PDB file of C-alpha atoms and ligand atoms in Angstrom:
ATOM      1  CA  UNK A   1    -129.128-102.041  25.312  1.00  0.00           C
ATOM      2  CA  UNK A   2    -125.805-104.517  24.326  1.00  0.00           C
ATOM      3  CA  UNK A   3    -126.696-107.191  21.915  1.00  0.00           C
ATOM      4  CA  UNK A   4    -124.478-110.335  21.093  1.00  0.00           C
ATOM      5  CA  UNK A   5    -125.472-111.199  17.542  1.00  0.00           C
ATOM      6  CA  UNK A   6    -124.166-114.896  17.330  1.00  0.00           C
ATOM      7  CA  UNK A   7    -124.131-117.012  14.234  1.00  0.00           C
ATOM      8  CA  UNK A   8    -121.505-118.901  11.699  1.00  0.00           C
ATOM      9  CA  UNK A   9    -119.652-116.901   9.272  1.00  0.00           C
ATOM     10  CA  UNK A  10    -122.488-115.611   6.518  1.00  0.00           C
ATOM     11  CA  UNK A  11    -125.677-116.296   8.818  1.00  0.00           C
ATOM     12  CA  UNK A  12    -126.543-113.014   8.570  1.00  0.00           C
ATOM     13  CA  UNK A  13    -125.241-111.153  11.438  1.00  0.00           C
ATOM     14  CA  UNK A  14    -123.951-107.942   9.477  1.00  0.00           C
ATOM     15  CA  UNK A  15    -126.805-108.022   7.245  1.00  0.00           C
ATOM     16  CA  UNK A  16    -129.328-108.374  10.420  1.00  0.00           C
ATOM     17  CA  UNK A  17    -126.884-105.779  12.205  1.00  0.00           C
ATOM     18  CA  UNK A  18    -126.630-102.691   9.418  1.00  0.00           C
ATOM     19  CA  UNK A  19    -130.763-103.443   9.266  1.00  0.00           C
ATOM     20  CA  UNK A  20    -131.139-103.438  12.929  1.00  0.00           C
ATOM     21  CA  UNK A  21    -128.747-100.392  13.709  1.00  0.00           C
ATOM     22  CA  UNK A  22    -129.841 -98.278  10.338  1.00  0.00           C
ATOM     23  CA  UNK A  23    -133.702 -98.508  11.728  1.00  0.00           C
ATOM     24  CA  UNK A  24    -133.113 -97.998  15.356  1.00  0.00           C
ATOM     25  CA  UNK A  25    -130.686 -95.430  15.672  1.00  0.00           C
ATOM     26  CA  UNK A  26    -128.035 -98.343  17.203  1.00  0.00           C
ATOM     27  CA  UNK A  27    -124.190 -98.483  16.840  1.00  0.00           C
ATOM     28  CA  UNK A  28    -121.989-101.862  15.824  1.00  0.00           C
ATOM     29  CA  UNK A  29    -118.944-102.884  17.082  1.00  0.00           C
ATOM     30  CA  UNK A  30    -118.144-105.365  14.041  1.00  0.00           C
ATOM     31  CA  UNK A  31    -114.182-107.171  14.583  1.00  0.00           C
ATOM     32  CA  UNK A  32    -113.991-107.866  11.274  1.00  0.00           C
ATOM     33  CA  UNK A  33    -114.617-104.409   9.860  1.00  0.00           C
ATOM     34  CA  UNK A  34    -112.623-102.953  12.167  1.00  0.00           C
ATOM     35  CA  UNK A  35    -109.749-105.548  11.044  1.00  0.00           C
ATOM     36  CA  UNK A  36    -110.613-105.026   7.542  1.00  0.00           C
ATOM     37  CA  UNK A  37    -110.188-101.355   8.242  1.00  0.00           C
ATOM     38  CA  UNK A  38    -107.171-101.187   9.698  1.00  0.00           C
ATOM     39  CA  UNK A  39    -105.896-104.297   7.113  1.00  0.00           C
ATOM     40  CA  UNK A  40    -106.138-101.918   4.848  1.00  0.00           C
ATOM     41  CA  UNK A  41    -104.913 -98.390   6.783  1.00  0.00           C
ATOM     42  CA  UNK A  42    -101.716-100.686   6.818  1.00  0.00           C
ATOM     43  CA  UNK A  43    -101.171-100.067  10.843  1.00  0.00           C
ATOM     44  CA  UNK A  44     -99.173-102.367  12.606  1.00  0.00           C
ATOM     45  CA  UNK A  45    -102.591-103.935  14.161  1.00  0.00           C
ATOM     46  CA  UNK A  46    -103.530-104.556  10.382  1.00  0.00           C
ATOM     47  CA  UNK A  47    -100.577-105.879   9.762  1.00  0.00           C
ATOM     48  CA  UNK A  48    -100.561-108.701  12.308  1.00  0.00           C
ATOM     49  CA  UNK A  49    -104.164-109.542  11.875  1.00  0.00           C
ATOM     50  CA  UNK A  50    -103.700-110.215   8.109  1.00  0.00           C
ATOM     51  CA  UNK A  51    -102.239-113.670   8.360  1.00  0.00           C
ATOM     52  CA  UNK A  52    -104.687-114.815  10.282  1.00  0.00           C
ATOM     53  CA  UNK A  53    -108.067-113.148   8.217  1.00  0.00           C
ATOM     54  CA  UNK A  54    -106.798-114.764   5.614  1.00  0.00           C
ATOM     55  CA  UNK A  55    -106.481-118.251   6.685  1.00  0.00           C
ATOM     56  CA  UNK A  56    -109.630-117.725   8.354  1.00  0.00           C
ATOM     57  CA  UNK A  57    -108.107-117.969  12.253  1.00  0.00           C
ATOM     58  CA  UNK A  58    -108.732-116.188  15.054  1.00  0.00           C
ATOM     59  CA  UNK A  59    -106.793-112.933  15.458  1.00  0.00           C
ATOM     60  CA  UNK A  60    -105.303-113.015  18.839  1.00  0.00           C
ATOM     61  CA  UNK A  61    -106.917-112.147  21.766  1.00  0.00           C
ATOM     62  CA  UNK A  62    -105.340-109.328  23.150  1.00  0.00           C
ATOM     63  CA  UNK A  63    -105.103-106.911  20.151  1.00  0.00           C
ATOM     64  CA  UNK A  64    -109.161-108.023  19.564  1.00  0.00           C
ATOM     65  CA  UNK A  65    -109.747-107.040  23.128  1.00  0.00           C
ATOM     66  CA  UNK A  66    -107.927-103.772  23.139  1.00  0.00           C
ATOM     67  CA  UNK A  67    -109.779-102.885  19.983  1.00  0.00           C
ATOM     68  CA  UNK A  68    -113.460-103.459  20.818  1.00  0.00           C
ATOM     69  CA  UNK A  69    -112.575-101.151  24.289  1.00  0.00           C
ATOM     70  CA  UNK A  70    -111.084 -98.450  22.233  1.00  0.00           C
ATOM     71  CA  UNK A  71    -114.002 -98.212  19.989  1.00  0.00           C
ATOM     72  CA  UNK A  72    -116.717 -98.620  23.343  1.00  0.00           C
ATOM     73  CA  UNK A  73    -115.151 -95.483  24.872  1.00  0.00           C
ATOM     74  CA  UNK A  74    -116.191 -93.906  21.432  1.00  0.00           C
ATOM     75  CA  UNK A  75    -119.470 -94.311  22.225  1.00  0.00           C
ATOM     76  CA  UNK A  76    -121.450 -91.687  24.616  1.00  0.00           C
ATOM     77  CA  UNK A  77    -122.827 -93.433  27.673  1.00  0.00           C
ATOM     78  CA  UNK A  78    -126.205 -94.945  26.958  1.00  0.00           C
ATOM     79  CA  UNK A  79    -125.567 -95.885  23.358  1.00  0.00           C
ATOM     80  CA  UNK A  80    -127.291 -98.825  22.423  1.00  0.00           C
ATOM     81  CA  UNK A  81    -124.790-101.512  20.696  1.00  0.00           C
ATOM     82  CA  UNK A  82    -124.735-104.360  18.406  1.00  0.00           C
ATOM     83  CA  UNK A  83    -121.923-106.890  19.039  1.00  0.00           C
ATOM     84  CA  UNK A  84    -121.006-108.701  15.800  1.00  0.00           C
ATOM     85  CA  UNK A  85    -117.922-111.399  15.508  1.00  0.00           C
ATOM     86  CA  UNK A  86    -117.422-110.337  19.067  1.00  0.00           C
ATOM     87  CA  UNK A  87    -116.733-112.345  21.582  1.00  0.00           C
ATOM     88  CA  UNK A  88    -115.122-115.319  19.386  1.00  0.00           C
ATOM     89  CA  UNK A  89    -113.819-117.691  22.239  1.00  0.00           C
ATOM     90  CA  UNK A  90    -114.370-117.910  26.082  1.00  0.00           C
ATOM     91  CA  UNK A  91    -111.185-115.490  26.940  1.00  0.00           C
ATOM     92  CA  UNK A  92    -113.129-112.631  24.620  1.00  0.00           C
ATOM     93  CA  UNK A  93    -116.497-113.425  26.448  1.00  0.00           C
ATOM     94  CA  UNK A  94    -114.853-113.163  29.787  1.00  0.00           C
ATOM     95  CA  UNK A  95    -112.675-110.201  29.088  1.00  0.00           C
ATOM     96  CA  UNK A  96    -115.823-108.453  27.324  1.00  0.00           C
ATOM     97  CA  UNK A  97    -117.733-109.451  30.739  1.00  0.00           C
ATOM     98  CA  UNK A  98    -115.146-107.258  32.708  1.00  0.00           C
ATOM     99  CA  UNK A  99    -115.055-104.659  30.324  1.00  0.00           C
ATOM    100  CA  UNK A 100    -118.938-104.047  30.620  1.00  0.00           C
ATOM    101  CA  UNK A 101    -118.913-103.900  34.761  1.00  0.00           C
ATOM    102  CA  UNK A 102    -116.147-101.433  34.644  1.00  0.00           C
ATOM    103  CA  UNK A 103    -118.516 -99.260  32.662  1.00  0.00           C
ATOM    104  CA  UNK A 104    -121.450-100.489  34.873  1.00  0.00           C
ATOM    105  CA  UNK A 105    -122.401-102.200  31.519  1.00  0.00           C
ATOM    106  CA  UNK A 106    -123.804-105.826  31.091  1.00  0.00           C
ATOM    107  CA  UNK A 107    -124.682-108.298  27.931  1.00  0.00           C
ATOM    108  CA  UNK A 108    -128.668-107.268  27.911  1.00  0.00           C
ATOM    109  CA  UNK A 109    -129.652-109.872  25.020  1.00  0.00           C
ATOM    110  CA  UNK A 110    -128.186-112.230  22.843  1.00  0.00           C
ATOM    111  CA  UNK A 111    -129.558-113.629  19.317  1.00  0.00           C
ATOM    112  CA  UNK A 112    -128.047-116.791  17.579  1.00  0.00           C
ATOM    113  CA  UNK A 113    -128.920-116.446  14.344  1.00  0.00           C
ATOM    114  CA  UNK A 114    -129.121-120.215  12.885  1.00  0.00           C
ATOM    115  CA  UNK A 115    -128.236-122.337   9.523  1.00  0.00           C
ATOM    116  CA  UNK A 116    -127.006-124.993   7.809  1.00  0.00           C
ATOM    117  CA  UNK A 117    -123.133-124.773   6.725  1.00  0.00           C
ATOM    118  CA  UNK A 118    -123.964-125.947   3.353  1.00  0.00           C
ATOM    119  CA  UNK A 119    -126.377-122.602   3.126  1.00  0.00           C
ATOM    120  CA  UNK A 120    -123.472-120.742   4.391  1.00  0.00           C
ATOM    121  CA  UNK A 121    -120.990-121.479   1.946  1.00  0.00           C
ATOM    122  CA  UNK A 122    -123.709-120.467  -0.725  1.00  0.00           C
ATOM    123  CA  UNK A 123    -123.867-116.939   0.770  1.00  0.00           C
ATOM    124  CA  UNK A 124    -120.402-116.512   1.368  1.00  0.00           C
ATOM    125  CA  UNK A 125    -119.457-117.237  -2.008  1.00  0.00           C
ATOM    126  CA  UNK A 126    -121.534-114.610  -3.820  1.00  0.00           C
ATOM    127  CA  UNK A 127    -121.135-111.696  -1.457  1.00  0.00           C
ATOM    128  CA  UNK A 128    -120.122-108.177  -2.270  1.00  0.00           C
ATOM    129  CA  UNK A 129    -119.643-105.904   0.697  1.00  0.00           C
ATOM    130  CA  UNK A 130    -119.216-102.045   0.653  1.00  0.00           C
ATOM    131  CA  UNK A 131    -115.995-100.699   1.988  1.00  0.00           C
ATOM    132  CA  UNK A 132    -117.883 -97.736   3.331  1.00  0.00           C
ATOM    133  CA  UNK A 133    -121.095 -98.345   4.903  1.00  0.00           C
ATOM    134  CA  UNK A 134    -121.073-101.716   5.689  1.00  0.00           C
ATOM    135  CA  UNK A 135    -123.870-102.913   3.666  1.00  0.00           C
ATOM    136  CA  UNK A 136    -123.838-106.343   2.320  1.00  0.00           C
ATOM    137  CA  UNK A 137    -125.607-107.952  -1.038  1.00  0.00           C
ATOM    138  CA  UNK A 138    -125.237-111.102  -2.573  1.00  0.00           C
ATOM    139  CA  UNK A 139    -124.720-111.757  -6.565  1.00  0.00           C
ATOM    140  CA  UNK A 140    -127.546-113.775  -6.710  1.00  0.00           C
ATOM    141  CA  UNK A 141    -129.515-113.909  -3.720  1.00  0.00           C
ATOM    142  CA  UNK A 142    -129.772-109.713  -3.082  1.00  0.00           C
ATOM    143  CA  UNK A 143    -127.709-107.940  -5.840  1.00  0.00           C
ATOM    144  CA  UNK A 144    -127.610-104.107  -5.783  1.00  0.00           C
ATOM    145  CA  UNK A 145    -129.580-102.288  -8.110  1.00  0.00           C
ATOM    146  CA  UNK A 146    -126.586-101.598 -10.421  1.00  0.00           C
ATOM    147  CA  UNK A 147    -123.602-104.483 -10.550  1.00  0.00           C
ATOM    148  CA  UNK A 148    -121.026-104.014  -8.249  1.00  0.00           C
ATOM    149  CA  UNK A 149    -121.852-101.030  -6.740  1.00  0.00           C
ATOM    150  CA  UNK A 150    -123.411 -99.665  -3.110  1.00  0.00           C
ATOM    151  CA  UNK A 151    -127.036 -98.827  -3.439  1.00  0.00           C
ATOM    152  CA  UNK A 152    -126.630 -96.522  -0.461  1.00  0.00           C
ATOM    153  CA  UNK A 153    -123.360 -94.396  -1.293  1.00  0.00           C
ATOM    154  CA  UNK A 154    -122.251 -95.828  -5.014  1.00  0.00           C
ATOM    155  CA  UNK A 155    -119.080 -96.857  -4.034  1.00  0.00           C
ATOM    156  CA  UNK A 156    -117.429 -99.824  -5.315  1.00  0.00           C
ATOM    157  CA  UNK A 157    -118.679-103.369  -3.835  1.00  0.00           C
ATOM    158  CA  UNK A 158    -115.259-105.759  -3.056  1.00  0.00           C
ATOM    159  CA  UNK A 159    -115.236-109.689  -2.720  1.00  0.00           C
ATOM    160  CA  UNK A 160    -113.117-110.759   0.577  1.00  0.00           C
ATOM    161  CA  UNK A 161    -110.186-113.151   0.381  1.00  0.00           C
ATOM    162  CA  UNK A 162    -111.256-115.066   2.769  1.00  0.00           C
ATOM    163  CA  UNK A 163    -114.863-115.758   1.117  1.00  0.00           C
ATOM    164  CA  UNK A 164    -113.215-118.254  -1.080  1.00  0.00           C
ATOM    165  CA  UNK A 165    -115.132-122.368  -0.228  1.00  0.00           C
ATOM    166  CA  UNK A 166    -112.059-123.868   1.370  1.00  0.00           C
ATOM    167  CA  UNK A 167    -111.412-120.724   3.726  1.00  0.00           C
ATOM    168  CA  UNK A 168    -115.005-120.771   4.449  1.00  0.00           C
ATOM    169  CA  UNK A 169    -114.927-124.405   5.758  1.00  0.00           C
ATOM    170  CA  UNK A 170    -111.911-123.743   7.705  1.00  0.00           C
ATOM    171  CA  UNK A 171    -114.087-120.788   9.660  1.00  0.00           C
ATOM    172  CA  UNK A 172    -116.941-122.677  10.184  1.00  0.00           C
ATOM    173  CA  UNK A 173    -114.211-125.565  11.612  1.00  0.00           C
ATOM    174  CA  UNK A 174    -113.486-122.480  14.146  1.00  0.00           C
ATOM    175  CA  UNK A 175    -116.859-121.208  14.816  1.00  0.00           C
ATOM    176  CA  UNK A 176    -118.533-124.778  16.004  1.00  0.00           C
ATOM    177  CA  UNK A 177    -115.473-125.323  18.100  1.00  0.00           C
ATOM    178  CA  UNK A 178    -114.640-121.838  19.452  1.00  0.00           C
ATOM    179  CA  UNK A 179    -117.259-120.139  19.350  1.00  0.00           C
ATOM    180  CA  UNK A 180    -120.646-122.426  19.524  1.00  0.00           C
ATOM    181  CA  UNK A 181    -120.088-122.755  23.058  1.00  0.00           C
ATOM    182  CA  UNK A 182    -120.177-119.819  23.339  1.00  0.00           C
ATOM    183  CA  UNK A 183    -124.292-120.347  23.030  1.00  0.00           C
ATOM    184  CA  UNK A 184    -124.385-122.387  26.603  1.00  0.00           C
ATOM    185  CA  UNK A 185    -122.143-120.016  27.942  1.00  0.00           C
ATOM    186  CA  UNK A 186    -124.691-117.602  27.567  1.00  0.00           C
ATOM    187  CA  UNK A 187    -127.581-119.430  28.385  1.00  0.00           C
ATOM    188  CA  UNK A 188    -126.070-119.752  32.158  1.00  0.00           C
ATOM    189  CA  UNK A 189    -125.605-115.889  32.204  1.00  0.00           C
ATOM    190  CA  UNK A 190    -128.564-113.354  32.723  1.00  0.00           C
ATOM    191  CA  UNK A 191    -129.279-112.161  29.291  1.00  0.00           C
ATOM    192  CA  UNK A 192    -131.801-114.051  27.526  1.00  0.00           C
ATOM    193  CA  UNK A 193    -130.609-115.897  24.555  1.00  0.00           C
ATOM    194  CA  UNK A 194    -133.029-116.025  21.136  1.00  0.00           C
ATOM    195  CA  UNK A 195    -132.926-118.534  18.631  1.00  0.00           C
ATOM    196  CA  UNK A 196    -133.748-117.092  15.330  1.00  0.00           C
ATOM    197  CA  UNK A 197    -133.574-119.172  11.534  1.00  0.00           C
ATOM    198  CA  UNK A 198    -131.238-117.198   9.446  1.00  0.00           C
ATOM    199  CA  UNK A 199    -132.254-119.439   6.708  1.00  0.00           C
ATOM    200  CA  UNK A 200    -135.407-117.540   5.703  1.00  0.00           C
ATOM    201  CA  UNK A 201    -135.626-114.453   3.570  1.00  0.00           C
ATOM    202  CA  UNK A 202    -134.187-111.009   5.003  1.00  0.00           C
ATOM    203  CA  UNK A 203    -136.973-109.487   5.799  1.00  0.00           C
ATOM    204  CA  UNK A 204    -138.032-112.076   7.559  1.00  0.00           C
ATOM    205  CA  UNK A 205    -135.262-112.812   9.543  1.00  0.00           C
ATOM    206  CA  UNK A 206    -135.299-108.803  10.822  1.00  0.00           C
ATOM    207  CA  UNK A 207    -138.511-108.896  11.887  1.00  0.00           C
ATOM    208  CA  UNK A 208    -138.324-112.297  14.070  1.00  0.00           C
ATOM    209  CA  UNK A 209    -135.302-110.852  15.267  1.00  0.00           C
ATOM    210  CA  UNK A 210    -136.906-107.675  16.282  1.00  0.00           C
ATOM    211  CA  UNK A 211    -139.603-109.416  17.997  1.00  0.00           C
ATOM    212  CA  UNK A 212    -137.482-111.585  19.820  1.00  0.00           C
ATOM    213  CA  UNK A 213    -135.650-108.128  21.282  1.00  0.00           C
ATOM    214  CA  UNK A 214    -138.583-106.740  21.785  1.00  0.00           C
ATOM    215  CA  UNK A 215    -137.999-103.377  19.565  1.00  0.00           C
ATOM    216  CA  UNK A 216    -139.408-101.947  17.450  1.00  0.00           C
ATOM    217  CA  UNK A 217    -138.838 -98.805  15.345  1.00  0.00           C
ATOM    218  CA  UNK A 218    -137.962 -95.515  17.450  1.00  0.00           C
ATOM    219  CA  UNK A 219    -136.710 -98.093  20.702  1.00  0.00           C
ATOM    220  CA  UNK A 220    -133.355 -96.934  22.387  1.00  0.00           C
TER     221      UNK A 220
HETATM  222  P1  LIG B   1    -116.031-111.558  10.291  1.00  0.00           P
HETATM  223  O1  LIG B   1    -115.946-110.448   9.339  1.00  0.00           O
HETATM  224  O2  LIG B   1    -116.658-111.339  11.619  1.00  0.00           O
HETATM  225  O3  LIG B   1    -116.703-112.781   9.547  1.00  0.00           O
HETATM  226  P2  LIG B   1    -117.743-113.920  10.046  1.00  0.00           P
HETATM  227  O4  LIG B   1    -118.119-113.973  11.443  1.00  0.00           O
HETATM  228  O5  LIG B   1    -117.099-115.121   9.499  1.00  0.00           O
HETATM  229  O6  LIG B   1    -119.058-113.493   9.466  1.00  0.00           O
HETATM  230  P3  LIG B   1    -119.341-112.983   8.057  1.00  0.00           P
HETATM  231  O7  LIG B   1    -119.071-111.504   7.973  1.00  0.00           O
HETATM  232  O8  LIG B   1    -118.617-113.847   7.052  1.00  0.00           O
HETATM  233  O9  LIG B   1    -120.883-113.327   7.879  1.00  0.00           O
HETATM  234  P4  LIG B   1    -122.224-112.635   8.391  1.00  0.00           P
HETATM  235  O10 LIG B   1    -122.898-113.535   9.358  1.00  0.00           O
HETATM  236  O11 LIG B   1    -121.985-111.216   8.817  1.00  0.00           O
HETATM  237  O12 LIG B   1    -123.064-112.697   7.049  1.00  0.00           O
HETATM  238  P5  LIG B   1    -123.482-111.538   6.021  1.00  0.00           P
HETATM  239  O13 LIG B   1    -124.538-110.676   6.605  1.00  0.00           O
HETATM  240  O14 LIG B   1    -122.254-110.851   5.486  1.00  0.00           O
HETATM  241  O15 LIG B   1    -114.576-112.140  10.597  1.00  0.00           O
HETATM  242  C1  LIG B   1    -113.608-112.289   9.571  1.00  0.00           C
HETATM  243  C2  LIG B   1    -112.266-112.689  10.199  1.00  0.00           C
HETATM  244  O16 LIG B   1    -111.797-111.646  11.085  1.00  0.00           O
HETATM  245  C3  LIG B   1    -112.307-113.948  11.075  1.00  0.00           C
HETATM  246  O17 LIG B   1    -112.166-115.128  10.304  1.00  0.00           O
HETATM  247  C4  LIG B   1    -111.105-113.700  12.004  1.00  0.00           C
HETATM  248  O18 LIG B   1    -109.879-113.955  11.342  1.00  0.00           O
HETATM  249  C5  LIG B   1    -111.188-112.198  12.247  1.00  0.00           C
HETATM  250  N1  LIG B   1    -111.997-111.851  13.437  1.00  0.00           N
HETATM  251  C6  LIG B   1    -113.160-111.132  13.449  1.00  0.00           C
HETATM  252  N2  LIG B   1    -113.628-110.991  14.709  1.00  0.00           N
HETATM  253  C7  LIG B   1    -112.730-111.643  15.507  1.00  0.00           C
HETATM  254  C8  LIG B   1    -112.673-111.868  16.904  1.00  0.00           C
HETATM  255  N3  LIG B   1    -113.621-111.408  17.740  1.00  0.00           N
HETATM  256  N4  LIG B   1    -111.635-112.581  17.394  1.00  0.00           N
HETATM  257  C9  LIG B   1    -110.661-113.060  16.577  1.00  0.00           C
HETATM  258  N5  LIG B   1    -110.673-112.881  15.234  1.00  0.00           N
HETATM  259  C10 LIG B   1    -111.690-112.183  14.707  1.00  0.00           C
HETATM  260  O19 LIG B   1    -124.173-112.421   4.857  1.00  0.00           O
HETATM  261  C11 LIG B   1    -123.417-113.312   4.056  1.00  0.00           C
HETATM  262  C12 LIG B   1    -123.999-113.352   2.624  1.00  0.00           C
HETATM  263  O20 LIG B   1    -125.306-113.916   2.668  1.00  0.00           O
HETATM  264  C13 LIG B   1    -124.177-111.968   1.976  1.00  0.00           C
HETATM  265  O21 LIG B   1    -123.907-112.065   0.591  1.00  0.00           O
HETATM  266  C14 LIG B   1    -125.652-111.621   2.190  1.00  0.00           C
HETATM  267  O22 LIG B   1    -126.174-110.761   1.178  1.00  0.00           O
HETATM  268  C15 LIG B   1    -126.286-113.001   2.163  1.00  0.00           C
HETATM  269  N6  LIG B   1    -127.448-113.112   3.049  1.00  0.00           N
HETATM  270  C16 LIG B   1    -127.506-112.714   4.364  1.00  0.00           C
HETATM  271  N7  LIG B   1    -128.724-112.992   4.875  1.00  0.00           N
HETATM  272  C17 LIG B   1    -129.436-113.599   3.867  1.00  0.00           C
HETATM  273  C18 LIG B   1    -130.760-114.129   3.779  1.00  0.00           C
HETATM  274  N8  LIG B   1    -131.607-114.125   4.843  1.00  0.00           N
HETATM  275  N9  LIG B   1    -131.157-114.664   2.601  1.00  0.00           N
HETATM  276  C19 LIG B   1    -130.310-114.688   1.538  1.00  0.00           C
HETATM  277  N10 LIG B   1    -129.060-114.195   1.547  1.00  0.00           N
HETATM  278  C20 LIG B   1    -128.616-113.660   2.701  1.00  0.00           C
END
């Protein structure tokens, strides 16, 4: 199974994601924490993503591209995947169309998670991420048991650069025009597309999403 997870920045998706994978057994291919990680490895990649994280552009296409195929052929065939903050534009959704036939692969299901931009900015600005397993929280919305640290591992929680208001603004300025369309774009291909209100509690949200998949716990 290859999911698109869909959704502004701070919807949900790697919330929804870590849940969905952690339960089922799934991998994610997440751009931005592969960016992030090798942002802060210091390779050359790293290096000319930076610019853009930070002002809350698209990295360019090709080095995105290259990346998501190096970390597919990771996976042993038959893995099911989560695809968060990828594809971004048209090229990426084209590209990652290719990429799946040459592996006799297709896009089986896509979710849009949905909500407000005002909502978004909210979440954005109180999030604290772990560097290690991915798992998000929120200062005031879902802290971790004890401040500033990962409930799962105990490693040190870290506030991104670009989760500052004005940055945040600027990537929701990028989502609705690069990659909203995305959405119809979709809805003329063959995987079904699920609309799903990130605006409701967690829990919540995982289990319409589930539903909507048509998974449950134990499902490959
Ligand atoms: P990326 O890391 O992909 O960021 P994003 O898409 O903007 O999404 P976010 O990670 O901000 O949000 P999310 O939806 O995962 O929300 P989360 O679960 O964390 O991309 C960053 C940058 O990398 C881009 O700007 C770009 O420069 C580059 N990039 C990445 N992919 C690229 C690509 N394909 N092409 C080109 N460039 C690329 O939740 C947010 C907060 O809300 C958290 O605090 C969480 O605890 C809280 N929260 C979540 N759900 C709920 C809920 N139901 N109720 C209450 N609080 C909630």
């Amino acid at each position: 199974m290859h999911v698109v997870l869909l959704g502004p920045p701070g919807v949900g998706k790697g919330t929804q994601g870590v849940l969905l994978a952690d339960a089922l057994g799934w991998r994610r291919i997440v751009t931005g924490d592969l960016l992030r990680a090798q942002r802060d490895a210091g390779t050359p990649l790293g290096q000319q993503a930076q610019g853009y994280m930070t002002r809350g552009e698209l990295v360019p296409d090709p080095l995105i591209i290259a990346m998501v195929r190096e970390q597919l052929a990771t996976f042993a065939s038959g893995t099911s995947v989560i695809f968060d903050g990828f594809p971004r534009n048209s090229s990426q959704a084209s590209a990652f169309k290719m990429m799946l036939e040459t592996l006799g692969l297709a896009v089986d299901q896509v979710a849009v998670l949905e909500a407000d931009d005002d909502l978004v900015v909210e979440r954005i600005s109180g999030r604290r991420s772990c560097p290690t397993c991915g798992a998000v929280y929120n200062q005031s919305l879902a802290p971790p048991n004890r401040d500033g640290f990962c409930d799962k591992d105990g490693i040190a929680l870290f506030h991104r650069a670009d989760d500052e208001p004005e940055t945040v603004r600027h990537r929701l300025e990028v989502y609705h025009r690069e990659t909203e369309p995305l959405i119809a774009y979709y809805e003329g291909s063959r995987a079904p597309v699920h609309y799903i209100a990130g605006d409701q509690a967690v829990e919540l949200v995982q289990t319409a999403l589930r539903e909507a998949l048509g998974v449950g716990v134990g499902a490959s």
